[in-house]
Coordinates of C-alpha atoms in Angstrom, one line a residue:
Chain A
M165 CA -74.1 -0.3 -58.4
G166 CA -74.4 3.5 -58.3
I167 CA -73.0 5.6 -55.5
K168 CA -76.5 6.7 -54.5
K169 CA -77.7 3.1 -54.3
K170 CA -74.6 2.0 -52.3
R171 CA -75.1 4.8 -49.8
F172 CA -78.7 3.9 -49.4
L173 CA -77.8 0.3 -48.8
M174 CA -75.1 1.3 -46.2
K175 CA -77.6 3.4 -44.4
G176 CA -80.0 0.5 -44.4
I177 CA -77.4 -1.8 -42.9
Y178 CA -76.5 0.8 -40.3
H179 CA -80.1 1.3 -39.1
I180 CA -80.8 -2.4 -39.1
T181 CA -77.7 -3.2 -37.0
V182 CA -78.2 -0.3 -34.6
A183 CA -81.9 -1.0 -34.1
F184 CA -81.3 -4.7 -33.6
L185 CA -78.6 -4.1 -31.0
A186 CA -80.9 -1.6 -29.3
F187 CA -83.6 -4.2 -29.2
V188 CA -81.2 -6.7 -27.7
M189 CA -80.2 -4.2 -25.0
C190 CA -83.8 -3.5 -24.1
Y191 CA -84.9 -7.2 -24.4
P192 CA -84.6 -8.1 -20.7
L193 CA -86.8 -5.1 -19.8
I194 CA -89.4 -5.9 -22.5
W195 CA -89.4 -9.5 -21.4
M196 CA -90.1 -8.6 -17.8
L197 CA -92.8 -6.2 -18.8
F198 CA -94.7 -8.7 -20.8
S199 CA -94.0 -11.5 -18.3
S200 CA -95.8 -9.5 -15.7
F201 CA -99.0 -9.9 -17.8
K202 CA -98.6 -13.7 -18.1
E203 CA -100.1 -16.3 -15.9
T204 CA -97.4 -17.2 -13.4
E205 CA -97.4 -20.9 -14.3
T206 CA -96.8 -20.0 -18.0
I207 CA -93.9 -17.5 -17.6
F208 CA -91.1 -19.9 -17.7
V209 CA -92.8 -22.4 -20.0
T210 CA -93.1 -19.7 -22.6
A211 CA -90.0 -17.9 -21.7
S212 CA -88.7 -17.6 -25.2
R213 CA -91.9 -16.0 -26.4
I214 CA -92.4 -12.3 -25.5
L215 CA -96.1 -11.7 -25.9
P216 CA -98.4 -13.6 -23.5
E217 CA -101.2 -15.6 -25.1
K218 CA -103.7 -13.8 -23.0
F219 CA -103.0 -10.6 -21.0
V220 CA -103.8 -11.0 -17.4
F221 CA -103.6 -8.3 -14.8
H222 CA -104.1 -10.1 -11.5
N223 CA -100.3 -10.3 -11.0
Y224 CA -100.5 -6.6 -10.1
G225 CA -103.3 -7.1 -7.6
N226 CA -101.6 -10.1 -6.0
G227 CA -98.3 -8.3 -5.8
W228 CA -99.7 -5.2 -4.3
K229 CA -100.8 -7.1 -1.3
G230 CA -97.1 -7.2 -0.3
F231 CA -96.0 -9.4 2.6
G232 CA -96.4 -9.6 6.3
G233 CA -99.7 -7.8 6.0
I234 CA -98.1 -4.7 4.6
R235 CA -99.2 -3.5 1.2
F236 CA -97.0 -2.0 -1.4
T237 CA -98.8 1.3 -0.8
V238 CA -96.7 1.7 2.3
F239 CA -93.4 0.9 0.6
F240 CA -94.1 3.3 -2.2
K241 CA -95.1 6.0 0.3
N242 CA -91.8 5.4 2.2
S243 CA -89.8 5.6 -0.9
I244 CA -91.5 8.8 -2.1
F245 CA -91.1 10.4 1.3
V246 CA -87.4 9.6 1.5
S247 CA -86.6 10.5 -2.1
V248 CA -88.5 13.8 -2.1
L249 CA -86.8 15.0 1.1
C250 CA -83.4 13.8 -0.1
V251 CA -83.8 15.5 -3.5
L252 CA -84.9 18.8 -1.8
G253 CA -81.9 18.6 0.6
I254 CA -79.3 17.8 -2.1
V255 CA -80.5 20.4 -4.6
V256 CA -80.7 23.3 -2.1
S257 CA -77.5 22.5 -0.3
S258 CA -75.5 21.7 -3.4
T259 CA -76.7 24.9 -5.1
L260 CA -75.6 27.1 -2.2
V261 CA -72.2 25.4 -1.9
A262 CA -71.6 25.5 -5.6
Y263 CA -72.3 29.3 -5.7
G264 CA -69.7 29.7 -2.9
F265 CA -67.1 27.7 -4.8
A266 CA -67.8 29.2 -8.2
R267 CA -68.1 32.9 -7.5
I268 CA -66.6 33.9 -4.2
P269 CA -62.9 34.3 -4.0
F270 CA -62.2 33.3 -0.3
R271 CA -59.1 32.0 1.3
G272 CA -59.1 28.1 1.3
S273 CA -61.6 27.8 -1.5
R274 CA -59.2 25.7 -3.5
F275 CA -58.4 23.4 -0.5
W276 CA -62.1 22.7 0.2
F277 CA -62.8 22.2 -3.4
S278 CA -60.1 19.5 -3.6
C279 CA -61.6 18.0 -0.4
M280 CA -64.9 17.8 -2.2
L281 CA -63.4 16.0 -5.3
L282 CA -61.5 13.7 -3.0
S283 CA -64.7 12.8 -1.0
M284 CA -66.3 11.6 -4.2
M285 CA -63.5 9.1 -4.7
I286 CA -63.7 7.5 -1.2
P287 CA -65.4 4.1 -1.3
F288 CA -68.5 3.9 0.7
Q289 CA -67.3 0.8 2.4
V290 CA -64.8 2.8 4.5
L291 CA -67.4 5.0 5.8
M292 CA -70.1 2.3 6.3
V293 CA -69.0 0.9 9.6
P294 CA -68.2 4.2 11.5
Q295 CA -71.3 5.8 10.1
Y296 CA -73.4 2.9 11.3
I297 CA -71.8 3.2 14.8
M298 CA -72.4 7.0 14.7
F299 CA -76.0 6.7 13.8
N300 CA -76.4 4.0 16.4
Q301 CA -75.1 6.5 19.0
F302 CA -77.6 9.1 17.8
R303 CA -80.3 6.4 18.2
W304 CA -81.2 6.9 14.5
I305 CA -81.1 3.2 13.5
G306 CA -84.6 2.2 12.6
T307 CA -85.6 5.7 11.5
F308 CA -85.4 7.5 8.2
L309 CA -82.9 10.1 9.5
P310 CA -79.7 8.3 8.4
L311 CA -81.1 8.2 4.9
I312 CA -82.2 11.8 4.8
V313 CA -80.0 14.0 7.0
P314 CA -76.7 13.5 5.1
C315 CA -78.4 14.8 2.0
Y316 CA -78.7 18.3 3.5
F317 CA -74.9 18.8 3.5
G318 CA -74.3 18.9 -0.3
N319 CA -73.4 16.1 -2.5
G320 CA -70.2 16.0 -4.5
F321 CA -71.6 15.2 -7.9
G322 CA -74.3 17.9 -7.4
I323 CA -71.9 20.6 -6.3
F324 CA -69.5 19.8 -9.1
L325 CA -72.2 19.9 -11.7
T326 CA -73.6 23.2 -10.5
V327 CA -70.1 24.8 -10.2
Q328 CA -69.5 23.9 -13.9
F329 CA -72.8 25.4 -14.8
I330 CA -72.3 28.6 -12.8
K331 CA -68.9 29.1 -14.4
G332 CA -70.6 29.3 -17.8
I333 CA -72.6 32.4 -16.7
P334 CA -70.9 35.7 -17.6
R335 CA -69.3 37.3 -14.7
E336 CA -70.3 40.8 -16.0
L337 CA -73.8 40.1 -14.6
D338 CA -72.4 39.7 -11.0
E339 CA -70.2 42.7 -11.4
A340 CA -73.0 44.9 -12.6
A341 CA -75.1 43.8 -9.7
K342 CA -72.3 44.4 -7.3
I343 CA -71.9 48.0 -8.5
D344 CA -75.5 48.5 -7.9
G345 CA -75.0 47.5 -4.3
C346 CA -76.0 43.8 -4.3
S347 CA -74.6 41.6 -1.6
H348 CA -73.3 38.1 -2.3
W349 CA -76.6 36.7 -1.2
G350 CA -78.4 39.3 -3.4
I351 CA -76.3 38.2 -6.4
F352 CA -77.1 34.6 -5.7
R353 CA -80.8 35.2 -5.2
R354 CA -81.5 37.7 -8.0
I355 CA -78.9 36.8 -10.7
I356 CA -77.5 33.3 -10.4
F357 CA -80.4 31.4 -9.0
P358 CA -82.9 32.2 -11.8
L359 CA -80.2 31.2 -14.3
I360 CA -79.2 27.9 -12.9
V361 CA -82.6 26.3 -12.7
P362 CA -81.6 23.8 -15.5
A363 CA -78.6 22.7 -13.4
M364 CA -80.8 22.2 -10.4
V365 CA -83.2 20.1 -12.4
T366 CA -80.4 17.9 -13.6
N367 CA -79.0 17.6 -10.1
G368 CA -82.5 16.8 -8.8
I369 CA -83.0 14.1 -11.4
F370 CA -79.7 12.3 -10.6
A371 CA -80.4 12.6 -6.9
F372 CA -83.9 11.2 -7.3
I373 CA -82.7 8.2 -9.3
G374 CA -79.9 7.5 -6.8
K375 CA -82.1 7.7 -3.8
W376 CA -85.0 5.8 -5.4
D377 CA -82.7 2.9 -6.2
D378 CA -80.6 3.2 -3.0
F379 CA -80.6 -0.3 -1.5
M380 CA -77.6 -0.2 0.7
S381 CA -78.6 2.5 3.2
A382 CA -82.1 1.1 3.5
L383 CA -80.6 -2.3 4.2
L384 CA -78.3 -0.8 6.8
Y385 CA -80.6 1.5 8.7
L386 CA -84.2 0.4 8.3
N387 CA -85.3 -2.6 10.4
K388 CA -89.1 -2.5 10.6
P389 CA -91.0 -3.7 7.6
G390 CA -93.4 -0.8 7.9
Q391 CA -90.5 1.5 7.1
Y392 CA -89.0 -0.3 4.2
T393 CA -88.4 1.6 1.0
I394 CA -89.4 0.0 -2.3
A395 CA -85.8 -1.3 -3.0
L396 CA -85.6 -3.2 0.3
A397 CA -89.2 -4.4 0.2
L398 CA -88.7 -5.8 -3.3
K399 CA -85.6 -7.7 -2.2
L400 CA -87.5 -9.4 0.6
F401 CA -90.6 -9.9 -1.5
C402 CA -88.5 -11.7 -4.1
D403 CA -86.4 -13.8 -1.8
P404 CA -87.0 -17.4 -2.9
S405 CA -88.1 -18.4 0.6
S406 CA -90.9 -15.9 1.0
S407 CA -92.8 -16.6 -2.2
S408 CA -92.5 -18.1 -5.7
D409 CA -95.2 -16.0 -7.4
W410 CA -93.0 -14.8 -10.2
G411 CA -95.8 -13.0 -11.9
A412 CA -96.4 -10.8 -8.9
M413 CA -92.7 -10.2 -8.4
F414 CA -92.3 -9.0 -12.0
A415 CA -95.3 -6.9 -11.7
M416 CA -94.0 -5.1 -8.5
S417 CA -90.5 -4.9 -10.1
I418 CA -92.1 -3.1 -13.1
L419 CA -94.0 -0.7 -10.8
S420 CA -90.8 0.0 -8.9
L421 CA -89.1 1.1 -12.2
I422 CA -91.9 3.3 -13.4
P423 CA -90.9 6.5 -11.5
V424 CA -87.3 6.2 -12.8
F425 CA -88.6 5.4 -16.2
L426 CA -90.8 8.5 -16.3
V427 CA -88.0 10.7 -15.2
F428 CA -85.9 9.2 -17.9
V429 CA -88.5 9.9 -20.6
F430 CA -89.3 13.4 -19.6
F431 CA -85.9 14.7 -18.5
Q432 CA -83.7 12.7 -20.9
K433 CA -82.1 15.9 -22.3
Y434 CA -81.0 17.0 -18.8
L435 CA -79.6 13.6 -18.0
V436 CA -77.5 13.4 -21.2
E437 CA -76.2 16.9 -20.7
G438 CA -75.4 16.2 -17.1
I439 CA -73.3 13.2 -17.9
S440 CA -71.6 14.7 -20.9
S441 CA -70.8 18.0 -19.3
T442 CA -69.4 16.7 -16.1
G443 CA -68.1 13.4 -17.4
L444 CA -69.2 11.8 -14.2
K445 CA -71.7 9.3 -12.9
G446 CA -71.7 5.5 -13.0
Chain B
M171 CA -60.1 56.4 8.8
K172 CA -61.9 53.1 8.6
G173 CA -65.1 53.2 10.6
K174 CA -66.7 50.3 12.3
R175 CA -68.0 47.9 9.8
S176 CA -71.6 46.9 10.3
I177 CA -72.3 43.2 10.8
R178 CA -73.9 43.2 7.4
Q179 CA -70.7 44.3 5.7
I180 CA -68.7 41.7 7.6
L181 CA -71.0 39.0 6.5
D182 CA -70.8 40.2 3.0
S183 CA -67.0 40.2 2.8
D184 CA -65.6 37.5 0.5
H185 CA -64.0 35.4 3.2
V186 CA -66.9 35.3 5.5
S187 CA -69.7 34.9 3.0
G188 CA -67.6 32.3 1.1
Y189 CA -67.5 30.2 4.1
L190 CA -71.1 30.8 4.9
F191 CA -72.1 29.5 1.5
I192 CA -70.0 26.3 1.7
L193 CA -70.7 25.7 5.4
P194 CA -73.1 22.9 4.7
F195 CA -70.4 21.1 2.8
I196 CA -67.7 21.7 5.4
I197 CA -69.9 20.4 8.2
G198 CA -71.1 17.4 6.2
F199 CA -67.5 16.6 5.1
L200 CA -66.2 16.7 8.6
V201 CA -69.1 14.8 10.2
F202 CA -69.9 12.2 7.5
T203 CA -66.5 11.7 5.9
V204 CA -63.4 12.9 7.8
F205 CA -64.6 11.7 11.2
P206 CA -65.8 8.3 10.0
M207 CA -62.5 7.8 8.2
L208 CA -60.5 8.5 11.3
A209 CA -62.8 6.4 13.4
S210 CA -62.5 3.6 10.9
L211 CA -58.7 3.7 11.0
V212 CA -58.7 3.6 14.8
L213 CA -61.3 0.8 14.8
S214 CA -59.2 -1.3 12.5
F215 CA -56.8 -1.8 15.4
T216 CA -59.5 -2.9 17.8
E217 CA -62.0 -5.7 18.3
Y218 CA -65.4 -4.2 18.4
D219 CA -68.9 -5.7 18.2
I220 CA -70.9 -2.4 18.9
L221 CA -72.3 -4.0 22.1
S222 CA -69.2 -3.8 24.3
A223 CA -66.5 -1.2 24.3
P224 CA -63.8 -1.5 21.6
E225 CA -60.7 -3.4 22.7
F226 CA -57.3 -2.4 21.3
I227 CA -55.6 -5.4 19.8
G228 CA -52.8 -3.8 17.7
I229 CA -52.3 -5.2 14.2
E230 CA -54.1 -8.5 15.1
N231 CA -56.9 -7.7 12.5
Y232 CA -54.5 -7.2 9.7
K233 CA -52.5 -10.3 10.7
Q234 CA -55.7 -12.3 10.7
L235 CA -56.7 -10.8 7.4
F236 CA -53.5 -11.5 5.5
L237 CA -52.4 -14.7 7.2
K238 CA -55.4 -16.6 8.4
D239 CA -58.5 -15.7 6.4
P240 CA -58.5 -17.5 3.1
L241 CA -61.7 -15.8 2.1
I242 CA -59.9 -12.5 1.8
Y243 CA -57.8 -13.7 -1.1
K244 CA -60.7 -15.5 -2.7
T245 CA -62.9 -12.4 -2.5
L246 CA -60.0 -10.2 -3.7
Y247 CA -59.5 -12.6 -6.6
N248 CA -63.2 -12.6 -7.5
T249 CA -63.4 -8.8 -7.4
L250 CA -60.3 -8.4 -9.5
F251 CA -61.5 -11.0 -12.0
F252 CA -64.9 -9.2 -12.2
T253 CA -63.1 -5.9 -12.7
L254 CA -60.7 -7.1 -15.3
A255 CA -63.4 -8.9 -17.3
S256 CA -66.2 -6.3 -17.0
V257 CA -64.4 -3.0 -17.4
P258 CA -62.6 -3.5 -20.7
L259 CA -65.7 -5.1 -22.3
K260 CA -67.9 -2.3 -21.0
L261 CA -65.6 0.4 -22.4
M262 CA -65.2 -1.4 -25.7
F263 CA -69.0 -1.6 -26.2
A264 CA -69.3 2.0 -25.0
L265 CA -66.8 3.2 -27.5
M266 CA -68.2 1.1 -30.3
V267 CA -71.8 2.3 -29.8
A268 CA -70.6 5.9 -29.2
M269 CA -69.0 5.9 -32.6
L270 CA -72.1 4.5 -34.3
L271 CA -74.3 7.2 -32.6
V272 CA -72.0 10.2 -32.7
K273 CA -73.9 12.0 -35.5
A274 CA -76.6 14.1 -33.8
N275 CA -80.0 13.8 -35.3
R276 CA -83.4 12.8 -34.1
I277 CA -83.1 9.1 -34.7
T278 CA -79.7 8.7 -33.1
S279 CA -80.9 10.4 -30.0
V280 CA -83.7 7.8 -29.8
Y281 CA -81.1 5.1 -30.2
R282 CA -78.9 6.7 -27.5
A283 CA -81.8 6.7 -25.1
M284 CA -82.4 3.0 -25.8
Y285 CA -78.8 2.1 -25.2
Y286 CA -78.8 4.2 -22.0
L287 CA -82.0 2.8 -20.6
P288 CA -80.3 -0.3 -19.1
S289 CA -77.8 1.8 -17.2
M290 CA -80.6 3.9 -15.8
V291 CA -82.4 1.0 -14.2
G292 CA -79.5 -1.5 -13.9
G293 CA -78.6 -0.6 -10.3
S294 CA -82.1 -1.3 -9.0
V295 CA -83.3 -4.3 -7.1
A296 CA -85.9 -5.0 -9.8
I297 CA -83.2 -5.7 -12.3
A298 CA -81.2 -7.9 -9.9
V299 CA -84.3 -9.9 -9.3
L300 CA -84.9 -10.2 -13.0
W301 CA -81.4 -11.3 -13.6
R302 CA -81.6 -14.1 -11.1
R303 CA -84.6 -15.4 -12.9
M304 CA -83.2 -14.9 -16.4
F305 CA -80.2 -17.0 -15.7
A306 CA -82.1 -19.7 -13.7
G307 CA -82.2 -23.2 -15.1
D308 CA -85.6 -22.7 -16.7
G309 CA -84.9 -19.0 -17.4
V310 CA -85.1 -17.0 -20.5
V311 CA -81.4 -17.3 -21.4
N312 CA -81.5 -21.0 -21.6
A313 CA -84.8 -20.9 -23.4
L314 CA -83.3 -18.5 -26.0
L315 CA -80.2 -20.7 -26.4
R316 CA -82.5 -23.7 -27.0
S317 CA -84.5 -21.9 -29.6
L318 CA -81.2 -21.1 -31.3
G319 CA -80.3 -24.8 -31.4
F320 CA -77.9 -24.9 -28.4
P321 CA -78.4 -27.4 -25.6
G322 CA -79.5 -24.6 -23.3
D323 CA -79.2 -26.7 -20.1
I324 CA -76.6 -24.6 -18.3
Y325 CA -77.4 -24.0 -14.7
W326 CA -75.7 -20.5 -14.8
L327 CA -76.0 -19.6 -11.2
G328 CA -75.2 -23.0 -9.8
N329 CA -71.9 -23.5 -11.5
E330 CA -68.7 -22.0 -10.1
K331 CA -67.4 -21.1 -13.5
T332 CA -70.5 -19.5 -15.0
A333 CA -72.0 -17.7 -12.0
I334 CA -69.7 -14.8 -12.0
W335 CA -70.3 -14.2 -15.7
T336 CA -73.9 -13.4 -15.0
L337 CA -72.7 -10.5 -12.9
I338 CA -70.1 -9.5 -15.5
I339 CA -72.8 -9.5 -18.2
L340 CA -75.0 -7.4 -16.0
A341 CA -72.2 -4.9 -15.6
V342 CA -71.3 -4.8 -19.3
W343 CA -75.0 -4.3 -20.1
Q344 CA -74.8 -1.0 -18.3
F345 CA -72.4 0.8 -20.6
G346 CA -74.6 3.8 -21.0
S347 CA -72.7 6.4 -19.0
P348 CA -69.3 5.8 -20.5
M349 CA -71.0 5.7 -23.9
L350 CA -72.4 9.2 -23.4
I351 CA -69.1 10.5 -22.2
F352 CA -67.4 9.0 -25.3
V353 CA -70.0 10.7 -27.5
A354 CA -69.1 14.0 -25.9
G355 CA -65.4 13.2 -26.4
L356 CA -65.8 12.2 -30.0
K357 CA -67.5 15.5 -30.8
Q358 CA -64.4 17.3 -29.6
V359 CA -62.2 15.7 -32.2
P360 CA -61.7 18.3 -34.9
S361 CA -63.0 17.1 -38.2
S362 CA -60.1 18.8 -40.0
L363 CA -57.9 16.0 -38.7
Y364 CA -59.9 13.4 -40.5
E365 CA -60.1 15.5 -43.7
A366 CA -56.4 15.9 -43.7
A367 CA -55.8 12.1 -43.2
R368 CA -58.2 11.3 -46.0
V369 CA -56.4 13.6 -48.4
D370 CA -53.2 11.7 -47.4
G371 CA -55.0 8.5 -48.4
A372 CA -55.7 7.0 -44.9
N373 CA -58.5 4.5 -44.6
R374 CA -61.0 4.2 -41.8
I375 CA -58.9 1.8 -39.8
H376 CA -55.9 4.1 -39.9
C377 CA -58.1 7.0 -38.9
F378 CA -59.4 5.1 -35.9
F379 CA -56.0 4.0 -34.6
K380 CA -54.1 7.2 -35.5
I381 CA -56.6 9.9 -34.8
T382 CA -59.7 8.7 -32.9
L383 CA -57.9 6.7 -30.2
P384 CA -55.2 9.1 -29.4
M385 CA -57.5 12.1 -29.4
L386 CA -59.9 10.2 -27.2
S387 CA -57.3 8.9 -24.8
P388 CA -58.0 11.4 -22.0
T389 CA -61.7 10.4 -22.1
I390 CA -60.7 6.7 -22.1
F391 CA -58.5 7.4 -19.2
F392 CA -61.2 9.1 -17.2
N393 CA -63.8 6.3 -18.0
L394 CA -61.2 3.7 -17.1
V395 CA -60.5 5.1 -13.6
M396 CA -64.2 5.7 -12.8
Q397 CA -65.2 2.2 -14.0
V398 CA -62.4 0.4 -12.2
I399 CA -63.3 2.1 -8.9
G400 CA -67.0 1.3 -9.5
A401 CA -66.2 -2.4 -10.2
L402 CA -63.9 -2.8 -7.2
T403 CA -66.6 -1.5 -4.9
A404 CA -69.6 -3.3 -6.5
F405 CA -72.1 -4.5 -3.9
T406 CA -75.8 -4.5 -4.5
Q407 CA -76.1 -6.7 -7.6
C408 CA -73.8 -9.4 -6.2
F409 CA -75.5 -9.2 -2.8
I410 CA -78.9 -9.8 -4.4
I411 CA -78.3 -12.0 -7.3
T412 CA -75.7 -14.6 -6.1
N413 CA -74.8 -13.5 -2.5
G414 CA -71.5 -15.2 -3.1
K415 CA -72.9 -18.5 -4.2
P416 CA -72.0 -21.1 -5.3
L417 CA -69.1 -21.9 -2.9
D418 CA -68.1 -18.3 -2.6
S419 CA -67.1 -18.2 -6.2
T420 CA -68.9 -14.9 -6.7
L421 CA -68.4 -13.4 -3.2
F422 CA -67.1 -9.9 -3.8
Y423 CA -64.8 -8.2 -1.4
A424 CA -67.4 -5.5 -0.6
V425 CA -70.1 -8.1 0.1
Y426 CA -67.7 -10.0 2.4
L427 CA -66.9 -6.8 4.2
Y428 CA -70.6 -6.2 4.8
R429 CA -71.0 -9.7 6.1
Q430 CA -68.1 -9.5 8.5
S431 CA -69.0 -6.1 9.9
L432 CA -72.7 -6.2 10.0
T433 CA -73.9 -9.8 9.8
Y434 CA -71.2 -11.2 12.1
G435 CA -70.7 -7.9 14.0
N436 CA -66.9 -7.8 13.6
M437 CA -66.7 -4.1 13.2
G438 CA -63.0 -3.8 13.9
Y439 CA -62.2 -6.5 11.4
G440 CA -64.6 -4.9 8.9
S441 CA -62.7 -1.6 9.3
A442 CA -59.4 -3.3 8.7
M443 CA -60.9 -4.9 5.5
A444 CA -62.1 -1.5 4.4
W445 CA -58.6 0.0 4.6
V446 CA -57.2 -2.9 2.7
M447 CA -59.8 -2.1 0.0
V448 CA -58.7 1.5 0.0
A449 CA -55.1 0.4 -0.4
V450 CA -56.0 -1.9 -3.3
I451 CA -58.0 0.8 -5.1
G452 CA -55.2 3.3 -4.4
V453 CA -52.6 1.0 -5.9
L454 CA -54.6 0.2 -9.0
T455 CA -55.5 3.9 -9.6
L456 CA -51.9 4.8 -9.1
I457 CA -50.9 2.2 -11.7
I458 CA -53.4 3.6 -14.2
F459 CA -52.1 7.1 -13.5
K460 CA -48.4 6.1 -13.8
T461 CA -48.9 4.4 -17.1
S462 CA -51.1 7.1 -18.4
D463 CA -48.3 9.3 -19.7
K464 CA -47.4 6.4 -22.0
W465 CA -50.8 6.3 -23.7
V466 CA -52.8 9.4 -22.8
Y467 CA -52.3 12.1 -25.4
E468 CA -52.3 15.6 -24.1
E469 CA -52.3 18.6 -26.4

């Protein structure tokens, strides 16, 4: 066999293996997607086949009716409301804090930066009980406030990511602006801010995914079905006791993944860069 | 002579404006991290059910925890088992796939996206629900096993031995983030090393063990620490998929902690549990750090 032929063969084996493994990885998702178009009674009878015999769409209609008289419209609205406000808070506060850490030489800067890194390592379970008690004292249980307010005080991952990004911007730009009489705020607003938009996008994407999927804080703090976010609603909707309409459950599960999926498709580059450059997340 | 500085100038001095910029972080850190941690430490020596005032009971909670609560050891064991099984497998897959996909071109970036997709959605309730169904008696896993010729009659979630593996598989499935970090790490390895080794007649296996692994060891170290912490604190998927069943064989420490403190309302006991968790994480991280100078290669 010639070298050329051998190389071609190797390439073929490589692509077949990698593509097959990729298919295996995505199989559960593909299976759920197509199951949501099957008649509920046939989902498990035909579990090993992917494509439905006949595409039906009524699972989506049935699921959307929700439970307890509350439609999924409400849950989606709640999730969007919480996620958008959280993303806004995280992006704005993390960007400001990151500028302080990255560019202003003040006393104690190192100490607070270490505090920030440390705070990322603290398991949530230690904070869970006292935070719950604290929010209970504030009379915030049963409102969206415990989910949203903490986002406005910066988030470790976001700050870290933005600091890394700002450090990549040449300092000469700041210095030139300083000589021209710019204040720190001026430098931030006119020089740094326009340049770190990509970092803010990355930060916003991670924040959005995190908040959209956030199950734990919703479980802790929301107690009226009308306030449930999609994560919590889906859990209750899918509890074996409340229903066994698997078609509808899969349909709603698919819908709940769509926003995250869209973000993934459109901002993939930012995600990959965010993870590779900070070496953080998940 | 120094004149009076205007307010504007004071605000713009490095020290003042530095603190102004990071003020949100400082407030948030004190209110949502430092204060709760101190409170949690104090609460761990009390009996507290949120309705009546906390009552100081000394080390009673810790005594109860170590001496009288068999579920503590069981949940610790489950959590450690989950960690020791899922983290090495996850990192192995991550490294393997990263090496396959390190060449940057259009098609590998599509592959990378496909391998990363599960990590993207894996933490969601939707996937937890799907997992519960996939591993059910009449689920797709058994159906696939049957079509491959195996008996396929395993009741995965009902069996004490197999139930935890559904959670482990779910964790391993999400190897996307360490994979991307490995890809970034692999790109840093100078290709001159491989070229030199090839001239000296080294084969691929030699190259992997003598060049790739040592050069990548700081990345492996980082991934290991992050994944171990993540696995030890795992909550959502266990809570939704098995919720400890059957017979507490999959009850994770974090889920038991949640149960004690919020379902049963034993907030003092829950706080004590949380500090034991911090200690366990601390010890394990310390062990990894201490052994790291044996295997992490630094230039």
